Amino acid sequence: MIESPAPASPGAPAPWGSPARLPVRPGTGRFLVLACVFVCAACGLVYELELVALASYLIGDSVTQASVVLSVMVFAMGLGSLVAKRLRWHAAAGFGAIEAVLALVGGCSALALYGVFAWTGGWGGLWGQGPRVLLVAFSLAIGLLIGAEVPLLMELIQRIRRQDAGGAVADLFAADYVGALVGGLAFPFLLLPLLGQLTGALLTGAVNVLAGGALVLGLFGCDLTRRGRWLLLGVNCTVLGLLAAAAVHVDDFERAARHAVYGADVRVALQTDVQEVVLTGGTDGRPLDLFLDGRLRVSGRDEHRYHEALVHPAMNGPHARVLILGGGDGLAAREVLRHPGVRRVDVVELDAEVLRLAREDPALKRLNGQVYDDPRVHVITADAFRHLRRTSSVRYDVVVSDLPDPGITASTKLYSQEFYGLAGRMLTADGRLVVHAGPVTSRPRVFWTVESTLRAAGLKTAPYCVAGRDPGFAAGPDRSSGRADAPNDWGFVLATRGPAEPTLSLSPQGPRLRTLTDTRLREDERAAEESRLRGLQASTLVHPRY
């Protein structure tokens, strides 16, 4: 988006003494200027959306990252408009230089942000804040350059044919806003799915520099000296060459950065319609790790502790019909099927690729016990919230909520009062709902907000936590924090619809577990209770509190 410059008064003289000598008719020249405004606006919005998307993926909390990028960029656009006033007497040369710098900065912003996150994000301390600092720096730089465009374009269009300032601003803004619309739609529906964030940003930079350079050299070349024309041509070719070289090596860069983040043992890395999925290890005796959008969701070193604590306390009672929300890896279903008397397990998973890997990847199949070959397991590929809204007549003895950590913006609705109200509606009279509520020791406010939200939905709760998770990788919403700060426990809440508070215990007919016992459960309940925060309000769709 482009800030409005302070227009010259209708009677003010143009910076040039005479109209521009154009190689085309004035009407065609005005059209070419407005076409360049259209292209530059589309590129500018792509840079903006790319920063928001990548920062949300790398740092977490998309609302915060969008607010930072938008506010800093709009502020910088205003400053850029003021600074560009000094370049009005050299509008053609200034615009050409600004577009070349903008193309290089905007096109390489995703590479730089991802590189800093990959190679310094795990160092902790000030280095761990590198992605945040770079995000603000790029937002500021790109905003300054975008804000400087329109004052110069205003002079260029007046250079072709003098008109009232209001009419010129209206024409420029119309082209700008339509270009922003096209860029805003092209990013999620074309660039991101087909090219990815890194290549998409590089291609956008190439289009940007071509549009700016073609307008200045092709239409306003007479306003530049011979040396100026060659200099601008050389700068544009250099920028194009740098962007092209980066595009050629982007796959190698992404592979190296991925290894810096996940280690050298990456076996599967794919971008689905929902998230990035990475599998490491699982061969030659190395433990399997599953990362979703950069967050560790399954570690073969300790996943049995998590899934035993998640599933088995809820299975103490009737459990013929079980609903698992999330858990497409099949590990929660594996624990459910260890109990006799289970007749049906419905798994609601949003990402079809996770389900495919759970069925086909040899290491993940070994870990989940090939549960998807069991005829009792039925898969529903859908958003958990939408599925609960659509399904009102089916009742389950147990509902297991095995979803990403609360505090991630995309997961907020899955930890809302409305969501738990829908989940409670799916329970039988003596049914149980168990919720993964994030770590207790490192984020107690988030954990106890989940518990308060469950109670606000009319459910009785029994919170507990299990220690012993592998501390080697941050699993929560903030992946740029140091590895030493990673949480070392899991928090859960068992909930029921009945009038009595639920009791934490294991089914006497249940399977023998590796680490979990009734004594350990009572200790885990006391450990969680010691961290209780009182007076927290429930999280809702319109007022999330994570």
Coordinates of C-alpha atoms in Angstrom, one line a residue:
M1 CA 0.0 0.0 0.0
I2 CA 1.3 3.5 -0.8
E3 CA 0.9 6.5 1.4
S4 CA -0.5 9.7 -0.1
P5 CA 2.1 12.3 -0.8
A6 CA 1.5 15.9 -0.2
P7 CA 0.3 16.9 -3.7
A8 CA 1.5 20.0 -5.4
S9 CA -1.0 22.8 -5.9
P10 CA -2.7 22.8 -9.3
G11 CA -0.9 25.9 -10.4
A12 CA 2.6 24.9 -9.2
P13 CA 5.2 24.6 -11.9
A14 CA 6.5 21.2 -12.8
P15 CA 10.1 20.4 -11.7
W16 CA 11.0 20.3 -15.4
G17 CA 10.7 23.2 -17.7
S18 CA 8.9 21.3 -20.5
P19 CA 6.9 18.1 -21.0
A20 CA 9.0 14.9 -21.3
R21 CA 10.2 13.8 -24.7
L22 CA 8.5 10.4 -24.9
P23 CA 9.0 7.6 -27.5
V24 CA 5.2 7.1 -27.4
R25 CA 2.1 9.3 -27.3
P26 CA 1.2 10.9 -24.0
G27 CA -1.9 8.7 -23.5
T28 CA 0.2 5.6 -23.9
G29 CA 2.9 7.0 -21.6
R30 CA 0.3 7.6 -18.9
F31 CA -1.0 4.0 -19.3
L32 CA 2.6 2.6 -19.0
V33 CA 3.2 4.6 -15.8
L34 CA -0.1 3.4 -14.3
A35 CA 0.8 -0.2 -15.3
C36 CA 4.1 0.2 -13.5
V37 CA 2.2 1.4 -10.4
F38 CA 0.0 -1.7 -10.7
V39 CA 3.0 -4.1 -10.8
C40 CA 5.0 -2.3 -8.1
A41 CA 1.9 -2.3 -5.8
A42 CA 1.4 -6.1 -6.4
C43 CA 5.1 -6.7 -5.6
G44 CA 5.0 -4.6 -2.5
L45 CA 2.1 -6.5 -1.0
V46 CA 3.7 -9.8 -1.8
Y47 CA 6.8 -8.7 0.2
E48 CA 4.5 -7.7 3.1
L49 CA 2.6 -11.0 3.1
E50 CA 5.7 -13.0 2.7
L51 CA 7.2 -11.4 5.8
V52 CA 4.0 -12.1 7.8
A53 CA 3.8 -15.7 6.6
L54 CA 7.4 -16.6 7.1
A55 CA 7.6 -14.8 10.5
S56 CA 4.5 -16.6 11.6
Y57 CA 6.0 -19.9 10.6
L58 CA 9.4 -19.3 12.1
I59 CA 8.6 -17.3 15.2
G60 CA 4.9 -18.2 15.9
D61 CA 1.8 -16.2 16.8
S62 CA 0.6 -14.9 13.4
V63 CA -1.4 -12.1 15.0
T64 CA 1.7 -10.6 16.7
Q65 CA 3.8 -11.0 13.6
A66 CA 1.2 -9.5 11.3
S67 CA 0.7 -6.5 13.7
V68 CA 4.5 -5.9 13.8
V69 CA 5.0 -6.1 10.0
L70 CA 1.9 -4.0 9.1
S71 CA 2.4 -1.3 11.7
V72 CA 6.2 -0.9 11.1
M73 CA 5.7 -0.9 7.3
V74 CA 2.9 1.7 7.3
F75 CA 4.9 3.9 9.6
A76 CA 8.0 3.5 7.3
M77 CA 5.9 4.3 4.2
G78 CA 5.0 7.7 5.7
L79 CA 8.7 8.4 6.3
G80 CA 9.5 7.2 2.8
S81 CA 7.0 9.7 1.3
L82 CA 8.7 12.5 3.2
V83 CA 12.2 11.5 2.2
A84 CA 11.2 11.1 -1.5
K85 CA 10.3 14.8 -1.7
R86 CA 14.0 15.5 -1.9
L87 CA 14.2 13.3 -5.1
R88 CA 11.4 15.0 -7.0
W89 CA 13.8 17.0 -9.2
H90 CA 15.4 13.7 -10.3
A91 CA 12.2 11.6 -10.2
A92 CA 13.2 9.2 -13.1
A93 CA 16.6 8.4 -11.7
G94 CA 15.3 8.2 -8.1
F95 CA 12.5 5.9 -9.0
G96 CA 14.7 3.6 -11.0
A97 CA 17.2 3.4 -8.1
I98 CA 14.5 2.8 -5.5
E99 CA 12.9 -0.1 -7.5
A100 CA 16.3 -1.8 -7.9
V101 CA 17.0 -1.6 -4.2
L102 CA 13.4 -2.6 -3.3
A103 CA 13.7 -5.6 -5.6
L104 CA 16.9 -6.8 -4.0
V105 CA 15.8 -6.2 -0.4
G106 CA 12.3 -7.6 -0.8
G107 CA 13.4 -10.5 -3.0
C108 CA 16.1 -11.6 -0.6
S109 CA 14.2 -10.9 2.6
A110 CA 12.8 -14.4 3.0
L111 CA 16.2 -16.0 2.4
A112 CA 17.8 -13.8 5.0
L113 CA 15.1 -14.3 7.6
Y114 CA 15.1 -18.1 7.2
G115 CA 18.9 -18.2 7.2
V116 CA 19.2 -16.2 10.5
F117 CA 16.5 -18.4 12.1
A118 CA 18.2 -21.6 10.9
W119 CA 21.8 -20.8 11.9
T120 CA 21.4 -18.5 14.9
G121 CA 17.9 -19.1 16.2
G122 CA 18.9 -22.0 18.5
W123 CA 21.8 -20.2 20.2
G124 CA 19.7 -18.5 22.8
G125 CA 20.2 -15.1 24.4
L126 CA 20.4 -12.1 22.1
W127 CA 21.1 -14.4 19.1
G128 CA 17.7 -16.0 19.6
Q129 CA 16.1 -12.7 19.0
G130 CA 17.8 -12.4 15.6
P131 CA 14.7 -13.3 13.5
R132 CA 12.6 -10.7 15.3
V133 CA 15.2 -8.0 14.8
L134 CA 15.5 -8.8 11.2
L135 CA 11.8 -8.9 10.7
V136 CA 11.5 -5.3 12.0
A137 CA 14.5 -4.2 9.9
F138 CA 13.0 -5.6 6.7
S139 CA 9.6 -4.2 7.4
L140 CA 11.2 -0.8 8.0
A141 CA 13.4 -0.9 4.9
I142 CA 10.7 -2.2 2.5
G143 CA 8.2 0.3 3.9
L144 CA 10.6 3.2 3.4
L145 CA 11.1 2.2 -0.3
I146 CA 7.5 1.6 -1.0
G147 CA 6.5 4.9 0.6
A148 CA 9.0 6.7 -1.7
E149 CA 7.4 5.4 -4.9
V150 CA 4.2 7.5 -5.3
P151 CA 5.7 11.0 -4.8
L152 CA 8.2 10.1 -7.6
L153 CA 5.5 8.5 -9.8
M154 CA 3.3 11.6 -9.2
E155 CA 6.1 13.7 -10.7
L156 CA 6.6 11.3 -13.6
I157 CA 2.9 11.2 -14.6
Q158 CA 2.8 15.0 -14.3
R159 CA 5.9 15.1 -16.5
I160 CA 3.9 13.5 -19.3
R161 CA 0.9 15.7 -19.1
R162 CA 0.1 18.3 -16.4
Q163 CA -3.2 17.8 -14.7
D164 CA -4.8 18.7 -11.4
A165 CA -3.3 16.9 -8.4
G166 CA -6.5 15.3 -7.3
G167 CA -7.0 13.6 -10.6
A168 CA -3.4 12.4 -10.7
V169 CA -3.6 11.0 -7.2
A170 CA -6.9 9.3 -8.0
D171 CA -5.4 7.6 -11.0
L172 CA -2.3 6.5 -9.1
F173 CA -4.3 5.2 -6.2
A174 CA -6.7 3.2 -8.4
A175 CA -3.8 1.4 -10.0
D176 CA -2.1 0.9 -6.7
Y177 CA -5.1 -0.6 -5.0
V178 CA -5.9 -2.9 -7.9
G179 CA -2.3 -4.0 -8.0
A180 CA -2.4 -4.7 -4.2
L181 CA -5.5 -6.8 -4.8
V182 CA -3.8 -8.9 -7.4
G183 CA -0.6 -9.3 -5.3
G184 CA -2.7 -10.2 -2.2
L185 CA -4.5 -13.0 -4.1
A186 CA -1.5 -14.2 -6.1
F187 CA 0.6 -14.9 -2.9
P188 CA -1.6 -17.5 -1.2
F189 CA -3.2 -19.0 -4.3
L190 CA -0.3 -19.0 -6.8
L191 CA 3.2 -18.1 -5.5
L192 CA 3.1 -19.9 -2.2
P193 CA 1.7 -23.3 -3.4
L194 CA 3.6 -23.4 -6.7
L195 CA 6.9 -21.8 -5.8
G196 CA 7.2 -21.6 -2.0
Q197 CA 8.2 -18.6 0.0
L198 CA 11.8 -18.3 -1.0
T199 CA 11.5 -18.7 -4.7
G200 CA 8.2 -16.7 -4.7
A201 CA 10.0 -13.8 -3.1
L202 CA 12.9 -14.0 -5.5
L203 CA 10.6 -14.1 -8.6
T204 CA 8.6 -11.1 -7.2
G205 CA 11.9 -9.1 -6.9
A206 CA 12.8 -9.9 -10.5
V207 CA 9.4 -8.7 -11.7
N208 CA 9.8 -5.6 -9.6
V209 CA 13.2 -4.6 -11.0
L210 CA 12.1 -5.3 -14.6
A211 CA 9.0 -3.1 -14.3
G212 CA 10.9 -0.2 -12.7
G213 CA 13.9 -0.4 -15.0
A214 CA 11.7 -0.8 -18.1
L215 CA 9.6 2.3 -17.2
V216 CA 12.6 4.6 -16.5
L217 CA 14.9 3.4 -19.3
G218 CA 12.2 2.9 -21.9
L219 CA 10.0 5.9 -21.2
F220 CA 12.1 8.5 -19.4
G221 CA 15.5 7.7 -20.7
C222 CA 15.9 11.2 -22.0
D223 CA 15.7 12.6 -18.4
L224 CA 18.9 10.7 -17.6
T225 CA 22.4 11.4 -18.8
R226 CA 24.2 8.8 -20.9
R227 CA 26.2 7.7 -17.9
G228 CA 23.1 7.6 -15.7
R229 CA 21.3 5.3 -18.2
W230 CA 24.3 2.9 -18.3
L231 CA 24.6 3.0 -14.5
L232 CA 20.9 2.2 -14.0
L233 CA 21.1 -0.6 -16.6
G234 CA 24.1 -2.1 -14.9
V235 CA 22.5 -1.9 -11.4
N236 CA 19.3 -3.6 -12.7
C237 CA 21.3 -6.3 -14.4
T238 CA 23.3 -6.9 -11.3
V239 CA 20.1 -7.2 -9.2
L240 CA 18.6 -9.6 -11.7
G241 CA 21.8 -11.6 -11.7
L242 CA 21.8 -11.8 -7.9
L243 CA 18.2 -12.8 -7.8
A244 CA 18.7 -15.4 -10.5
A245 CA 21.7 -16.9 -8.8
A246 CA 19.8 -17.1 -5.5
A247 CA 16.9 -18.8 -7.3
V248 CA 19.3 -21.4 -8.9
H249 CA 20.8 -22.3 -5.5
V250 CA 17.6 -21.9 -3.4
D251 CA 17.0 -25.6 -3.1
D252 CA 20.6 -26.1 -1.8
F253 CA 20.1 -23.2 0.6
E254 CA 16.8 -24.6 1.9
R255 CA 18.3 -28.1 2.3
A256 CA 21.3 -26.7 4.3
A257 CA 19.0 -24.5 6.4
R258 CA 16.7 -27.4 7.1
H259 CA 19.7 -29.5 8.3
A260 CA 20.8 -26.6 10.5
V261 CA 17.3 -26.6 12.1
Y262 CA 16.6 -30.3 12.3
G263 CA 20.0 -31.9 12.1
A264 CA 21.5 -33.8 9.2
D265 CA 19.2 -36.8 9.5
V266 CA 16.2 -35.4 7.6
R267 CA 14.5 -38.2 5.7
V268 CA 11.2 -36.6 4.6
A269 CA 10.5 -32.9 4.1
L270 CA 7.3 -31.7 2.4
Q271 CA 5.1 -28.7 2.4
T272 CA 1.4 -29.8 2.5
D273 CA -1.7 -27.7 2.0
V274 CA -1.7 -27.3 5.8
Q275 CA 1.9 -27.2 7.1
E276 CA 5.5 -28.3 6.7
V277 CA 6.1 -31.9 7.6
V278 CA 9.6 -33.2 8.4
L279 CA 10.6 -36.7 9.5
T280 CA 14.1 -37.3 10.9
G281 CA 15.7 -40.5 12.1
G282 CA 13.8 -43.8 12.3
T283 CA 16.6 -45.8 10.6
D284 CA 19.7 -47.6 11.8
G285 CA 18.6 -47.5 15.4
R286 CA 18.1 -43.7 15.4
P287 CA 14.9 -42.5 17.1
L288 CA 12.2 -41.0 14.8
D289 CA 11.2 -37.4 15.2
L290 CA 8.2 -35.7 13.5
F291 CA 8.2 -32.0 13.1
L292 CA 5.1 -30.0 12.1
D293 CA 5.7 -26.4 11.0
G294 CA 9.0 -26.5 12.7
R295 CA 7.7 -27.7 16.1
L296 CA 8.6 -31.1 17.5
R297 CA 5.4 -33.1 17.7
V298 CA 6.7 -36.7 18.1
S299 CA 10.0 -37.8 19.5
G300 CA 10.8 -41.5 19.5
R301 CA 12.9 -41.0 22.6
D302 CA 9.9 -40.1 24.8
E303 CA 6.6 -40.3 22.9
H304 CA 5.5 -43.3 24.9
R305 CA 5.4 -41.1 28.0
Y306 CA 3.3 -38.5 26.3
H307 CA 0.8 -40.9 24.7
E308 CA 0.4 -43.1 27.7
A309 CA -0.3 -40.1 29.9
L310 CA -2.7 -38.7 27.3
V311 CA -4.8 -41.8 26.6
H312 CA -4.8 -44.2 29.5
P313 CA -6.4 -42.1 32.3
A314 CA -9.3 -41.4 30.0
M315 CA -9.8 -45.1 29.2
N316 CA -10.7 -46.0 32.8
G317 CA -14.4 -46.6 32.3
P318 CA -16.5 -47.5 29.2
H319 CA -14.5 -47.1 26.1
A320 CA -16.2 -48.9 23.3
R321 CA -16.3 -45.8 21.0
V322 CA -13.3 -43.4 21.0
L323 CA -12.9 -40.1 19.1
I324 CA -9.3 -38.8 18.5
L325 CA -9.1 -35.2 17.4
G326 CA -5.7 -34.7 15.7
G327 CA -3.3 -37.5 16.3
G328 CA -2.9 -38.3 12.6
D329 CA 0.4 -40.0 13.4
G330 CA -1.5 -42.9 14.8
L331 CA 0.3 -43.0 18.1
A332 CA -2.8 -42.1 20.3
A333 CA -4.8 -44.7 18.4
R334 CA -2.1 -47.2 19.1
E335 CA -2.6 -46.7 22.9
V336 CA -6.3 -46.7 22.6
L337 CA -6.3 -50.1 20.8
R338 CA -4.2 -51.7 23.6
H339 CA -7.4 -51.7 25.7
P340 CA -9.8 -54.6 25.4
G341 CA -13.4 -53.8 24.5
V342 CA -12.6 -51.0 22.0
R343 CA -15.0 -51.4 19.0
R344 CA -14.5 -48.2 17.0
V345 CA -11.9 -45.5 16.9
D346 CA -12.5 -42.4 14.8
V347 CA -9.5 -40.2 14.0
V348 CA -10.1 -36.7 12.8
E349 CA -7.0 -35.3 11.2
L350 CA -6.8 -32.1 9.0
D351 CA -3.6 -33.0 7.1
A352 CA -4.0 -35.9 4.6
E353 CA -0.3 -36.1 4.1
V354 CA 0.3 -36.8 7.8
L355 CA -2.2 -39.7 7.5
R356 CA -0.4 -40.9 4.3
L357 CA 3.0 -40.9 6.1
A358 CA 1.5 -42.7 9.1
R359 CA 0.3 -45.4 6.7
E360 CA 3.3 -45.7 4.4
D361 CA 6.5 -44.5 6.1
P362 CA 8.2 -47.6 7.5
A363 CA 9.6 -46.0 10.6
L364 CA 6.4 -44.3 11.5
K365 CA 4.4 -47.4 10.8
R366 CA 6.6 -49.4 13.2
L367 CA 6.1 -46.7 15.8
N368 CA 2.3 -46.6 15.6
G369 CA 2.0 -50.4 15.3
Q370 CA 0.3 -50.1 11.8
V371 CA -2.9 -49.0 13.5
Y372 CA -4.5 -47.9 10.2
D373 CA -4.6 -51.5 9.1
D374 CA -7.0 -52.2 11.9
P375 CA -10.6 -52.3 10.7
R376 CA -11.8 -50.6 13.9
V377 CA -9.9 -47.4 13.0
H378 CA -11.8 -45.0 10.8
V379 CA -10.2 -41.8 9.4
I380 CA -11.9 -38.5 8.8
T381 CA -9.9 -35.9 7.0
A382 CA -11.4 -32.6 8.3
D383 CA -10.8 -29.7 10.6
A384 CA -11.6 -30.8 14.2
F385 CA -13.8 -27.8 14.9
R386 CA -15.9 -28.1 11.8
H387 CA -16.3 -31.8 12.3
L388 CA -17.7 -31.3 15.8
R389 CA -20.1 -28.7 14.5
R390 CA -21.3 -31.0 11.7
T391 CA -21.6 -34.1 13.9
S392 CA -24.2 -33.8 16.6
S393 CA -26.0 -37.2 16.9
V394 CA -22.9 -39.4 17.5
R395 CA -21.8 -40.1 21.1
Y396 CA -18.4 -41.3 22.3
D397 CA -17.3 -42.8 25.5
V398 CA -13.9 -41.1 25.2
V399 CA -12.7 -38.1 23.3
V400 CA -9.0 -37.5 23.0
S401 CA -7.8 -34.0 22.0
D402 CA -4.3 -34.6 20.6
L403 CA -3.8 -31.2 19.1
P404 CA -0.9 -28.7 18.7
D405 CA 0.1 -26.6 21.7
P406 CA -2.2 -23.8 22.8
G407 CA -0.8 -20.4 22.2
I408 CA -0.3 -21.0 18.5
T409 CA -2.7 -18.7 16.6
A410 CA -4.0 -21.4 14.3
S411 CA -4.8 -23.6 17.3
T412 CA -6.6 -21.0 19.4
K413 CA -10.1 -22.0 18.3
L414 CA -9.3 -25.6 19.2
Y415 CA -8.7 -24.5 22.8
S416 CA -11.8 -22.3 23.1
Q417 CA -14.9 -22.5 25.2
E418 CA -17.0 -23.1 22.1
F419 CA -14.8 -26.0 21.0
Y420 CA -15.0 -27.7 24.4
G421 CA -18.7 -27.1 24.4
L422 CA -19.0 -29.0 21.1
A423 CA -16.6 -31.8 22.3
G424 CA -18.7 -32.2 25.6
R425 CA -21.8 -32.6 23.5
M426 CA -20.2 -35.6 21.8
L427 CA -19.7 -37.4 25.2
T428 CA -22.0 -40.0 26.6
A429 CA -23.4 -39.4 30.1
D430 CA -20.3 -40.9 31.8
G431 CA -17.9 -40.1 28.9
R432 CA -14.4 -38.5 29.4
L433 CA -12.6 -35.9 27.5
V434 CA -8.8 -35.6 27.8
V435 CA -7.0 -32.5 26.5
H436 CA -3.3 -31.9 25.8
A437 CA -2.9 -28.5 27.3
G438 CA 0.8 -27.6 26.8
P439 CA 3.7 -27.6 29.3
V440 CA 2.9 -26.6 32.9
T441 CA 6.3 -25.4 34.2
S442 CA 7.2 -23.1 31.3
R443 CA 3.8 -21.8 30.4
P444 CA 1.5 -22.1 33.5
R445 CA -0.8 -19.3 32.5
V446 CA -1.6 -21.1 29.2
F447 CA -2.1 -24.4 30.9
W448 CA -4.5 -23.1 33.5
T449 CA -6.4 -21.0 31.0
V450 CA -7.2 -24.3 29.2
E451 CA -8.4 -25.7 32.5
S452 CA -10.6 -22.6 33.2
T453 CA -12.0 -22.8 29.6
L454 CA -13.0 -26.4 30.1
R455 CA -14.8 -25.5 33.3
A456 CA -16.5 -22.5 31.6
A457 CA -17.8 -25.0 29.1
G458 CA -19.6 -26.9 31.9
L459 CA -17.1 -29.7 32.4
K460 CA -15.5 -31.0 35.6
T461 CA -11.7 -31.2 35.4
A462 CA -8.7 -33.0 36.8
P463 CA -5.4 -31.4 35.7
Y464 CA -2.1 -33.3 35.7
C465 CA 1.4 -33.1 34.2
V466 CA 4.0 -35.6 33.2
A467 CA 7.8 -34.8 33.3
G468 CA 10.5 -36.3 31.3
R469 CA 10.1 -35.0 27.8
D470 CA 13.3 -34.6 25.6
P471 CA 14.5 -31.0 26.0
G472 CA 16.4 -31.0 22.8
F473 CA 14.0 -28.8 20.7
A474 CA 11.4 -26.1 21.5
A475 CA 8.0 -27.6 20.9
G476 CA 5.8 -24.7 21.9
P477 CA 4.6 -21.6 20.0
D478 CA 7.9 -19.8 20.1
R479 CA 10.5 -21.7 18.0
S480 CA 13.1 -19.0 18.1
S481 CA 13.8 -19.4 21.8
G482 CA 17.0 -21.2 22.8
R483 CA 17.0 -25.0 23.1
A484 CA 17.8 -24.7 26.7
D485 CA 14.5 -23.0 27.3
A486 CA 12.5 -25.9 25.8
P487 CA 9.7 -27.2 28.1
N488 CA 10.5 -30.5 29.9
D489 CA 6.9 -31.6 30.7
W490 CA 3.5 -32.1 29.2
G491 CA 0.3 -30.9 30.8
F492 CA -3.1 -32.6 30.4
V493 CA -6.6 -32.0 31.7
L494 CA -9.1 -34.9 32.1
A495 CA -12.7 -33.6 32.0
T496 CA -16.2 -35.2 32.4
R497 CA -19.8 -34.0 32.0
G498 CA -21.0 -35.6 35.3
P499 CA -21.7 -33.8 38.6
A500 CA -18.6 -35.3 40.3
E501 CA -15.0 -34.3 39.7
P502 CA -13.2 -36.9 37.6
T503 CA -10.7 -39.2 39.3
L504 CA -7.3 -39.9 37.9
S505 CA -6.6 -43.6 37.8
L506 CA -5.8 -46.4 35.4
S507 CA -8.2 -49.1 34.3
P508 CA -7.4 -52.4 36.2
Q509 CA -8.2 -54.2 33.0
G510 CA -5.9 -52.0 31.0
P511 CA -2.5 -52.9 29.5
R512 CA 0.8 -52.8 31.4
L513 CA 2.4 -49.4 30.8
R514 CA 6.1 -48.6 30.6
T515 CA 6.2 -45.7 33.0
L516 CA 2.7 -44.7 34.1
T517 CA 1.1 -46.0 37.3
D518 CA -1.7 -44.9 39.6
T519 CA 0.8 -43.7 42.2
R520 CA 2.6 -41.7 39.5
L521 CA -0.7 -40.2 38.3
R522 CA -1.5 -38.9 41.8
E523 CA 2.0 -37.4 42.0
D524 CA 1.5 -35.8 38.6
E525 CA -1.8 -34.4 39.7
R526 CA -0.3 -32.9 42.8
A527 CA 2.6 -31.4 40.8
A528 CA 0.2 -29.7 38.5
E529 CA -1.9 -28.4 41.3
E530 CA 1.1 -26.7 43.0
S531 CA 1.4 -24.4 39.9
R532 CA -2.3 -23.4 39.8
L533 CA -3.1 -19.9 38.8
R534 CA -6.5 -18.8 40.0
G535 CA -8.9 -16.2 38.5
L536 CA -8.1 -16.9 34.9
Q537 CA -10.8 -16.2 32.4
A538 CA -12.0 -18.6 29.7
S539 CA -10.7 -18.3 26.1
T540 CA -13.3 -17.8 23.5
L541 CA -13.3 -17.4 19.7
V542 CA -13.8 -13.7 19.9
H543 CA -11.5 -13.2 22.9
P544 CA -8.6 -15.6 22.8
R545 CA -6.4 -15.5 26.0
Y546 CA -3.4 -17.7 25.0

